[in-house]
Coordinates of C-alpha atoms in Angstrom, one line a residue:
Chain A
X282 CA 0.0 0.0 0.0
X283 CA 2.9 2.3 1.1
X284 CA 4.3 1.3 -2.2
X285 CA 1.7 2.5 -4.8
X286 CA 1.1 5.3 -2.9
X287 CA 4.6 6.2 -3.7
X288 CA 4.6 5.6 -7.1
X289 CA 1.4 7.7 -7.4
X290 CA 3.1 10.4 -5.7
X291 CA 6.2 10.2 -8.0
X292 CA 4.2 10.4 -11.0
X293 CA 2.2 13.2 -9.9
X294 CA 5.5 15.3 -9.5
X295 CA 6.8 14.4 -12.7
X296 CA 3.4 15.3 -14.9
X297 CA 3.4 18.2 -12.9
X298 CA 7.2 19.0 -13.2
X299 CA 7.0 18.6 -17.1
X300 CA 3.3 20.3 -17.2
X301 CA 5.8 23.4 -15.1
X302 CA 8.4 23.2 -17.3
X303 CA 6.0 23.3 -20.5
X304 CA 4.5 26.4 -19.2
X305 CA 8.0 27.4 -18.5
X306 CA 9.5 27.8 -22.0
X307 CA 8.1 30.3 -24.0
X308 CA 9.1 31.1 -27.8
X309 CA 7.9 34.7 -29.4
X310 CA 8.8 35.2 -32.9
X311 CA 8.6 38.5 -34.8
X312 CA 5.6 38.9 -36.7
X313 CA 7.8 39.1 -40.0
X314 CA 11.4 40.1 -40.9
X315 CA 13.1 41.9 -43.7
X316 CA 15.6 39.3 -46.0
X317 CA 18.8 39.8 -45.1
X318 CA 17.8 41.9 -41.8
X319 CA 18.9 40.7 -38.2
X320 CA 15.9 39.7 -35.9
X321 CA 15.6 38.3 -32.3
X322 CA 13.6 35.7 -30.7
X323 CA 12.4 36.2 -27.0
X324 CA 12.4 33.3 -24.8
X325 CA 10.7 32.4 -21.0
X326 CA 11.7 30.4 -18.3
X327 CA 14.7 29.3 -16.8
X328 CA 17.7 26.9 -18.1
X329 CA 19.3 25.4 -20.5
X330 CA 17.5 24.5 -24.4
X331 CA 18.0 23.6 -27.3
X332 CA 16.8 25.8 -30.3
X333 CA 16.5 24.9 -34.2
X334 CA 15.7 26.9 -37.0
X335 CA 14.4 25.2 -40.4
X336 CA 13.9 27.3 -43.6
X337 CA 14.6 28.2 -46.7
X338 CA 18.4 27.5 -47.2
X339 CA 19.0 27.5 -43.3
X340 CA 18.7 24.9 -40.8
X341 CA 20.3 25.5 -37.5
X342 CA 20.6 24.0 -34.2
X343 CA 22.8 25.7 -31.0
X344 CA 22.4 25.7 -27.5
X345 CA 19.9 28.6 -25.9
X346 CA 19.8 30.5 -22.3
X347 CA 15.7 30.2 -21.8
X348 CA 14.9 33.6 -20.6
X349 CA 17.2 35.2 -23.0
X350 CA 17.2 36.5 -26.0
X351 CA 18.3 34.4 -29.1
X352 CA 19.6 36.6 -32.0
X353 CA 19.3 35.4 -35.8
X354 CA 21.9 36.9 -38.1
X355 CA 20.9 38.5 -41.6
X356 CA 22.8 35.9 -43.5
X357 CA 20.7 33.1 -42.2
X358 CA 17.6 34.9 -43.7
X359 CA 18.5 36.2 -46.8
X360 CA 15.7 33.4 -48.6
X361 CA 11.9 34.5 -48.2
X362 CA 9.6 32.2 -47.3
X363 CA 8.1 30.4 -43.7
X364 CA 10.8 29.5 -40.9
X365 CA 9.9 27.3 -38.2
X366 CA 11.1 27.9 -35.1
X367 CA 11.5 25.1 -32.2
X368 CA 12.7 25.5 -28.9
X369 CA 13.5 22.3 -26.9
X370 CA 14.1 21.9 -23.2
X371 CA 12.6 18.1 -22.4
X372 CA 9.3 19.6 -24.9
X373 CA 9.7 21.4 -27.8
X374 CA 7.9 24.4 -28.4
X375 CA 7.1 25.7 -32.0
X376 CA 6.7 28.8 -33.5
X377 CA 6.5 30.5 -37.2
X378 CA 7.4 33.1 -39.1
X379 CA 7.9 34.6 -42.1
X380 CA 11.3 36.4 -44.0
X381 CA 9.9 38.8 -46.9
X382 CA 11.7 40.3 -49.8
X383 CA 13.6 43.1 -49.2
X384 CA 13.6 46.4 -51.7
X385 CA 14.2 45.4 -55.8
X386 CA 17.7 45.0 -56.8
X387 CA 17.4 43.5 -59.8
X388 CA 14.9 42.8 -62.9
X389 CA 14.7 39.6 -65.0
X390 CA 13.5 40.7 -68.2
X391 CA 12.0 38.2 -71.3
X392 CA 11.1 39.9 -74.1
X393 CA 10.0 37.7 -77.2
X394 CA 11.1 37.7 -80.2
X395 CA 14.2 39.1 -81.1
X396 CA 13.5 39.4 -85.0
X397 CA 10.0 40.6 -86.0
X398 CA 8.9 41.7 -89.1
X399 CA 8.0 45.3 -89.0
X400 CA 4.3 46.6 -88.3
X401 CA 2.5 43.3 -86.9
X402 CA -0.1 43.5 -84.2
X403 CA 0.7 42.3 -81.0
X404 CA 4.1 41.2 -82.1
X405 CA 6.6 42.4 -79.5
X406 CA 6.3 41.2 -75.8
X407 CA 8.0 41.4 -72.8
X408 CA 7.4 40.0 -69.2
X409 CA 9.7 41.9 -66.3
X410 CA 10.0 40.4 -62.8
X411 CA 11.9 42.3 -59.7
X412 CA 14.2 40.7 -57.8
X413 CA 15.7 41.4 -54.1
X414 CA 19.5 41.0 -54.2
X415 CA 19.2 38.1 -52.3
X416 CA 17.3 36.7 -55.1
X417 CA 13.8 36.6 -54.1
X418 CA 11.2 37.6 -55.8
X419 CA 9.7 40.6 -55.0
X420 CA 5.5 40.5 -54.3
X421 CA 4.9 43.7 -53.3
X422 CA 3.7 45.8 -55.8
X423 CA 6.1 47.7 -57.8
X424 CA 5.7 49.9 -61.2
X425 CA 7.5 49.0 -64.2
X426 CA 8.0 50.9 -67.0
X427 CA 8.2 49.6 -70.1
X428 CA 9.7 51.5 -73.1
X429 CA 9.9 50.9 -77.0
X430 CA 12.3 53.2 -79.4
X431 CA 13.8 53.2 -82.2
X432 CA 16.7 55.2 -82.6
X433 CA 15.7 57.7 -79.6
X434 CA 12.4 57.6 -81.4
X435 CA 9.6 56.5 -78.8
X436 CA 7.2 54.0 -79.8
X437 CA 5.5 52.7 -77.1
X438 CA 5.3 53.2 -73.0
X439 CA 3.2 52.1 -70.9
X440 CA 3.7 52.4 -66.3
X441 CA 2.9 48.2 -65.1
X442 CA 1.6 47.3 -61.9
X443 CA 3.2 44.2 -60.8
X444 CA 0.7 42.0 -59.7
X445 CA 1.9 38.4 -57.6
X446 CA 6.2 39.7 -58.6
X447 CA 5.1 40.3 -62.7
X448 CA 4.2 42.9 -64.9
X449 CA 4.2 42.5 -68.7
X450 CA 3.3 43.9 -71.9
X451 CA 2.4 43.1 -75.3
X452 CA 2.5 45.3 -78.5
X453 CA 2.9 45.9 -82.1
X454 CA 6.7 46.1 -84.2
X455 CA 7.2 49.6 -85.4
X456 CA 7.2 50.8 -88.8
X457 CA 10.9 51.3 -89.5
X458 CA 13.3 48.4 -89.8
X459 CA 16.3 48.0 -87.3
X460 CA 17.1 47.8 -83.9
X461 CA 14.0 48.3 -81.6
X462 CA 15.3 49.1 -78.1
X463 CA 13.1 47.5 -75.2
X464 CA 13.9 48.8 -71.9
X465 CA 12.2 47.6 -68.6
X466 CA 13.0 49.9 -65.6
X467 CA 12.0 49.9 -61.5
X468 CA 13.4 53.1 -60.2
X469 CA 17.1 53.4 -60.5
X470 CA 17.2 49.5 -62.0
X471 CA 16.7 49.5 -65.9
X472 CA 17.6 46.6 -67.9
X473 CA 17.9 46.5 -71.8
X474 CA 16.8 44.1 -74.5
X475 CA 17.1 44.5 -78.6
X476 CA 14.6 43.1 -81.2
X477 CA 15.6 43.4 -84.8
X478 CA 12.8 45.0 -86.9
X479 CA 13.0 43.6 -90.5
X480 CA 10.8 44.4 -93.5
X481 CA 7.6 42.9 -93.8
X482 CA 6.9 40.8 -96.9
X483 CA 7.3 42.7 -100.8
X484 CA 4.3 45.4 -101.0
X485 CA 5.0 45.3 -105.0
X486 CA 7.5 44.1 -107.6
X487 CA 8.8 45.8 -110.5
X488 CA 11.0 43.8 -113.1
X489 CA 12.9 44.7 -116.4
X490 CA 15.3 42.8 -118.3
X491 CA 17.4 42.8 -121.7
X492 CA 18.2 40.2 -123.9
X493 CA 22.1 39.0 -123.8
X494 CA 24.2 36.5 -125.6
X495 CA 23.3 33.9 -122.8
X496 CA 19.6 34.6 -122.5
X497 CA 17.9 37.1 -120.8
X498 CA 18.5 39.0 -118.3
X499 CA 15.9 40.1 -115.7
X500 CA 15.9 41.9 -112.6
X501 CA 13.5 43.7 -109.9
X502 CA 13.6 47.4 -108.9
X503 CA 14.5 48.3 -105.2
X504 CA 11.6 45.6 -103.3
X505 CA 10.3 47.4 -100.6
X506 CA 7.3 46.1 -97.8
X507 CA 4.2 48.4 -97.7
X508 CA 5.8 50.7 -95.2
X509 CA 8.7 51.5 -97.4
X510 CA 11.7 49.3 -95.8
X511 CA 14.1 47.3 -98.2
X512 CA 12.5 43.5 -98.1
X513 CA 15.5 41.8 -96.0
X514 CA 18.1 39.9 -98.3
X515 CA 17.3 35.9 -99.0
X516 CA 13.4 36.8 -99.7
X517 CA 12.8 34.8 -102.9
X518 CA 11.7 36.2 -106.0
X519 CA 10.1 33.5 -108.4
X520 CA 10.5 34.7 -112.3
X521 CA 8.8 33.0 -114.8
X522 CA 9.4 32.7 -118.7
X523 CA 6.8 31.7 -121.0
X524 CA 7.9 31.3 -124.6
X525 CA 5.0 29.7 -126.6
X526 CA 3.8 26.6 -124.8
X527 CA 7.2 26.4 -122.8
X528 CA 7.7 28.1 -119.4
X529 CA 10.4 27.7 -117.1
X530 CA 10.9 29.5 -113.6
X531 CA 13.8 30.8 -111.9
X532 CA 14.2 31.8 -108.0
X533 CA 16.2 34.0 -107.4
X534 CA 16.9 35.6 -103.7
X535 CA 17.3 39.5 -103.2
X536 CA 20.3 40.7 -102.6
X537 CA 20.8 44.2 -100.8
X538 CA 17.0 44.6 -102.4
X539 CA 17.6 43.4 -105.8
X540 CA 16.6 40.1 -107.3
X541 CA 18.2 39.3 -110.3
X542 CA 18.7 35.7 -113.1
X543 CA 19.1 34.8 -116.2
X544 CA 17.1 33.0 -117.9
X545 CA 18.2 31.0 -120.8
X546 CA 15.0 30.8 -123.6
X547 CA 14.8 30.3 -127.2
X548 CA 15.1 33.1 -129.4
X549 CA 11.3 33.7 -129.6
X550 CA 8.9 36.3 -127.9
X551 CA 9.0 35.7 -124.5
X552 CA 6.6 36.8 -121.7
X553 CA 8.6 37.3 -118.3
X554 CA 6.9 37.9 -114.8
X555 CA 7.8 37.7 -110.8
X556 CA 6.5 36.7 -108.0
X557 CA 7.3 37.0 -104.2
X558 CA 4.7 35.5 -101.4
X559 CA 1.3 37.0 -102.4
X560 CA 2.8 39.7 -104.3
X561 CA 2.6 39.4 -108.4
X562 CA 4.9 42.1 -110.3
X563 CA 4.4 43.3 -113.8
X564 CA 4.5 41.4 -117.1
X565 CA 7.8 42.0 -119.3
X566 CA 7.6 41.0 -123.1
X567 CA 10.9 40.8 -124.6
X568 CA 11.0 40.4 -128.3
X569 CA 12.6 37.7 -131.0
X570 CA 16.5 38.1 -131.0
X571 CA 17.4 39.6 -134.1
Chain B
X28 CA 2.4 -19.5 -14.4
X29 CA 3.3 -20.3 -17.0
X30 CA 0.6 -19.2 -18.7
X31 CA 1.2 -15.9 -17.2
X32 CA 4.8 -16.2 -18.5
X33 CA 3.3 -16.7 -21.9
X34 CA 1.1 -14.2 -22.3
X35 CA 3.6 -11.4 -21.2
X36 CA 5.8 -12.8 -23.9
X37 CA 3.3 -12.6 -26.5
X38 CA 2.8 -9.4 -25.5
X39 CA 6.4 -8.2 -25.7
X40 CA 7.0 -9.9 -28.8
X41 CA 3.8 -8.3 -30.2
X42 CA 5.0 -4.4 -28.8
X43 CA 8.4 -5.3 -30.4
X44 CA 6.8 -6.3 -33.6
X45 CA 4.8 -3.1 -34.0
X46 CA 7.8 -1.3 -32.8
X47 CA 10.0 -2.6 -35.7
X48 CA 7.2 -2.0 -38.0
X49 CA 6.7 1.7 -37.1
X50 CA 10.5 2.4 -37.3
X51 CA 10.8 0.8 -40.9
X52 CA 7.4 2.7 -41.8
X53 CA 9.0 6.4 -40.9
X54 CA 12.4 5.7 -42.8
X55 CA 10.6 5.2 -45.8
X56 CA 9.9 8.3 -47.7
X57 CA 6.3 8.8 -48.6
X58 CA 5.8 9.6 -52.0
X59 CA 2.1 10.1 -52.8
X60 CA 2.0 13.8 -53.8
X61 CA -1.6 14.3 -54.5
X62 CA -1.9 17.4 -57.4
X63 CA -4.8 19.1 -57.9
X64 CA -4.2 21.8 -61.1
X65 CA -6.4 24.8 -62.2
X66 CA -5.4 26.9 -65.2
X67 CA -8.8 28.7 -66.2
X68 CA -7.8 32.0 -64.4
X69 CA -4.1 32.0 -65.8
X70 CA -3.3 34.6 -68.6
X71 CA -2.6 36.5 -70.8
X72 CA -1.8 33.4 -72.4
X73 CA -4.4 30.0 -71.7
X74 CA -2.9 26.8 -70.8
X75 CA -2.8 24.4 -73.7
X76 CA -4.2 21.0 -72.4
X77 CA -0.9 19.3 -73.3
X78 CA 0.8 21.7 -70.9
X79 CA -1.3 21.5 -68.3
X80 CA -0.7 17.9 -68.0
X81 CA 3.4 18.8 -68.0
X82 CA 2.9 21.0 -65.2
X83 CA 1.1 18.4 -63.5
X84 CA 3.3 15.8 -63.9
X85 CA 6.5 17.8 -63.3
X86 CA 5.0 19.5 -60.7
X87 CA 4.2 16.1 -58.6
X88 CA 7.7 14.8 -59.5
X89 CA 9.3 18.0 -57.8
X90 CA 7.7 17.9 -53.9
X91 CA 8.4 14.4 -54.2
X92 CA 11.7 15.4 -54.8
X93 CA 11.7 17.9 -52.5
X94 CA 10.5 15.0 -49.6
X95 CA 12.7 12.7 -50.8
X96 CA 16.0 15.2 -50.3
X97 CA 14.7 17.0 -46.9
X98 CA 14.0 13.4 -45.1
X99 CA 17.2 11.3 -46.6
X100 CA 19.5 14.5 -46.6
X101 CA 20.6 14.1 -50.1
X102 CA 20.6 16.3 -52.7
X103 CA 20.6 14.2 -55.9
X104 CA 16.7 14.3 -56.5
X105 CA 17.0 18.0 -56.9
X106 CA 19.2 17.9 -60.5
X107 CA 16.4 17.1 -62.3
X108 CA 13.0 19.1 -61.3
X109 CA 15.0 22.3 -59.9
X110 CA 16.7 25.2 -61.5
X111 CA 18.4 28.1 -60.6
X112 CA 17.5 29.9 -57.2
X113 CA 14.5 27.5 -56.0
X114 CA 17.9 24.5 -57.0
X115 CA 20.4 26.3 -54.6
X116 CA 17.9 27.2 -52.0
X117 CA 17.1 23.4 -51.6
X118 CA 20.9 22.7 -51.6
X119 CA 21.5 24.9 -49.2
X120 CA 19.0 23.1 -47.0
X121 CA 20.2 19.9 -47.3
X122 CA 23.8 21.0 -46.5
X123 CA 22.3 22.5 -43.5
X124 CA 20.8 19.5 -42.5
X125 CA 23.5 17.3 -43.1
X126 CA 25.8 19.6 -40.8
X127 CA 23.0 19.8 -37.9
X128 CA 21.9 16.1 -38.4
X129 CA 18.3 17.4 -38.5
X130 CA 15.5 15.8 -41.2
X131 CA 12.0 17.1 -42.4
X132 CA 9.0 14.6 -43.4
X133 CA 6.9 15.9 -45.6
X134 CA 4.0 13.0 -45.6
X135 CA 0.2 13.0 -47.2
X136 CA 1.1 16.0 -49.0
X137 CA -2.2 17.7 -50.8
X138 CA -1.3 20.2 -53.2
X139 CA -4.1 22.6 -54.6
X140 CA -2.7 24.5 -57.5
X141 CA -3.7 27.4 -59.8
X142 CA -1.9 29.0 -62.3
X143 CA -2.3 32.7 -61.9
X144 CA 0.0 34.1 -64.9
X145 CA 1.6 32.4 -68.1
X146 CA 4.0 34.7 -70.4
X147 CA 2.5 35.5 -74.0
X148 CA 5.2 33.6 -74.9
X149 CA 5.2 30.7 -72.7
X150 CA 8.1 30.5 -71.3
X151 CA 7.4 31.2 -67.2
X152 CA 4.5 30.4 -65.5
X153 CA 3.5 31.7 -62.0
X154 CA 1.6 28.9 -59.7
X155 CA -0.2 29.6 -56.6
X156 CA 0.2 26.3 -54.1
X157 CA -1.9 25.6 -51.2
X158 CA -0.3 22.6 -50.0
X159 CA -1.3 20.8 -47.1
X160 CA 1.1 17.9 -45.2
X161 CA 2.1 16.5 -42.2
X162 CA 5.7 17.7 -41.1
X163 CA 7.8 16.1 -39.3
X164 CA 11.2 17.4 -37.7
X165 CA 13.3 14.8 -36.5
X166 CA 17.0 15.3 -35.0
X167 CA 19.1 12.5 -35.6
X168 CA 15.8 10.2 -35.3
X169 CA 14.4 12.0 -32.4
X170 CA 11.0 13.5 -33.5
X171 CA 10.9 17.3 -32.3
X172 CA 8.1 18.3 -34.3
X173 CA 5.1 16.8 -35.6
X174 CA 2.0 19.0 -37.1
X175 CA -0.2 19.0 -39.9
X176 CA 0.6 22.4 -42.0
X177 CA -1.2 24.6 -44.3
X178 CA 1.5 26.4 -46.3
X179 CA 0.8 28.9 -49.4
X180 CA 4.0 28.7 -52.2
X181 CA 4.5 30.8 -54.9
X182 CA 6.1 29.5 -57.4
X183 CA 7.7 30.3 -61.2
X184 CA 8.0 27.2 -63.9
X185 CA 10.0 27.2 -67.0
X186 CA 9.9 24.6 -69.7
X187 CA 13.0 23.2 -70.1
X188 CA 13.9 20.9 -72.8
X189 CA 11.8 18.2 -72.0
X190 CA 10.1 18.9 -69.1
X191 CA 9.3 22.0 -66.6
X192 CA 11.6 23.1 -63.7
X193 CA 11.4 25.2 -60.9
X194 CA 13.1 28.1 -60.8
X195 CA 11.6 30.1 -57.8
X196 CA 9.5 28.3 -54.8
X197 CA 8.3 31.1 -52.1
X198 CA 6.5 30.6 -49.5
X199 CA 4.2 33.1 -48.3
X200 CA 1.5 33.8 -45.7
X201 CA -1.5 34.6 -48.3
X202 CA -1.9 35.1 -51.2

């Protein structure tokens, strides 16, 4: 009898004891830190602990003072995200928190493509996302400012709200062949891209063309696109020959705007015309050779 | 007596059984990742169907990547599904562990997923992740920790040549 009552008595103490000591270690986190920034945990009680620290990139464990102070250094949150926090002294006690991004240091900027044919709708985009410097992305709002020139010629701006770390755009290609400057910029931070506006596809062809001792020779004017550019060399220009019931076809590309071949035909009237894409050119008749 | 003998044998033997079972039952890593996808809000581009089932796919293979490295403390199953920042992040982590001989369980994970932005282009996507597991924190096989958690990622996919990685996994307290 004397027996169980001392068992009773010892387990009594100890539930209590460890209910004491539960109540005795306390953890209090901050309700959010900076990346990078230094921040301080505040603990209760009395003794000796344990404390760990699991998060992005970090997981820590050291001896703590309960009742002191435990001090987190920048460096082991740098990466945003949720940290968990445990403090062990026979229990463990938990607590979270959270490590935001700090201030944008950087932008990653994808702009698509980086040759366009000049004057197409919704041809040109660009998608801009601000980074902290250690890497994070950065959620809280921010205006970007997107910018389109050629040759210190605006084309297009437009201010961005980024919404969840993005903002984006889309647009047309300019009218001018060359290099279209795309710029992407978050207060002092700009960061530059280059698309190469080429000519669209041949607004009209013109051809003429002599008769020489190996046939004849035809070639197109200057081939411009509808807004005046010089269609970009290696467009192919298809010329035909009809001579009677024959007809034979050439390609031929354009080279610094010119397409030129020769075509070898009997001596005979000969009709000669060009094509490029949808665009027909005129009809040449060149006459019998003499 | 003997009987008495007997039946506190079976019952050791019986405790020891289940004992053994439970210890070979937490060093396996649990890999059923349940993925649950939405793409009707993403834009400005829509989510071709062929996509979406890459995302899903990749998406799965990466958290059970990600339990797979934090519980065995090895960082191998990150090559593939992991690039760039969300890569080194999870590197770093594992070399932390390894140094402080501490392990993280991610078990009965639930992830609700919607894709809240996909580049006219295609080439990023930003996911919003509700995930739901049980975590566990062990220290050198000592459990310290052991709580079902609600967590909220952010998270930015690229396709890659044959597949899509993770560049950028954030975890945040709402969205």
């Amino acid at each position: 009898m004397r027996r169980r009552f001392k068992i009773c008595a010892v387990a009594c103490v100890t539930v209590a004891f460890s209910v004491l000591v539960c109540f005795a270690q306390d953890l209090r986190v901050p309700a959010s830190v900076t990346a990078g920034d230094d921040a301080s945990l505040s603990t209760s009680g009395s003794g000796k602990a344990t404390f760990y620290l699991l998060g992005p990139g970090v997981s820590i464990k050291t001896d703590a003072t309960l009742g002191e102070e435990i001090r987190l250094q920048g460096r082991d949150l740098r990466n945003a995200g949720e940290y968990l926090a445990l403090l062990c002294s026979g229990t463990c006690n938990s607590a979270t928190f959270f490590v935001t991004s700090a201030k944008p240091f950087r932008l990653t900027f994808l702009v698509h493509p980086s040759r366009v044919p000049v004057a197409r709708s919704d041809a040109v985009s660009g998608v801009a996302l601000p980074f902290d410097q250690f890497h994070n992305l950065v959620l809280a709002p921010a205006t970007i400012d997107f910018q389109l020139a050629v040759a210190n010629y605006s084309l297009f701006s437009r201010a961005a709200r980024t919404q969840d770390g993005v903002a984006w755009f889309r647009t047309a290609s300019g009218k001018s062949a060359g290099a279209l400057q795309v710029s992407a910029s978050l207060d002092a931070i700009s960061v530059k891209r280059a698309v190469q506006q080429v000519a669209s596809d041949p607004c009209q062809l013109r051809i003429s063309g002599q008769r020489g001792p190996a046939g004849i020779l035809v070639q197109t004017d200057p081939v411009h696109d509808c807004n005046g550019n010089i269609v970009s060399d290696g467009t192919i220009v298809t010329f035909s020959a009809t001579e009677g019931d024959e007809k034979s076809t050439v390609d031929a590309p354009i080279r610094q705007g010119i397409a030129r071949a020769q075509i070898k035909t009997a001596p005979g009237m000969t009709v000669i015309s060009a094509a490029s894409g949808i665009v027909l050119g005129n009809e040449l008749r060149i006459g019998a050779k003499q | 007596m003997n009987s008495g003998m007997n039946q506190v044998f079976r019952f050791c033997a019986q405790v020891m059984v289940v004992a053994v079972v439970s210890v070979n039952s937490s060093h396996a890593v649990d890999t059923e990742v349940q993925v649950q996808l939405d793409v009707k809000k993403a834009s400005p581009r829509a989510v071709e169907s062929l996509t979406e089932r890459g995302i899903l796919r990749d998406y799965r293979f990466a958290w059970t990547s990600i339990a797979q490295a934090l519980e065995l403390n090895t960082q191998d199953p990150l090559e593939g599904p992991f690039a760039g920042e969300a890569r080194e992040s999870l590197k770093q982590t594992v070399a932390a562990q390894q140094g402080t001989n501490l392990s993280q369980q991610y078990t009965n994970q639930v992830h609700r997923v919607e894709a809240v932005f996909y580049a006219p282009e295609g080439d990023v996507m930003e996911l919003h992740d509700t995930a739901e597991f049980q975590l566990r924190v062990s220290d050198g096989g000592k459990v310290l920790h052991d709580e079902h958690v609600v967590m909220h990622f952010v998270v930015l996919m690229t396709p890659g040549a044959d597949r899509w990685t993770i560049r950028q996994l954030q975890a945040v307290p709402q969205f």
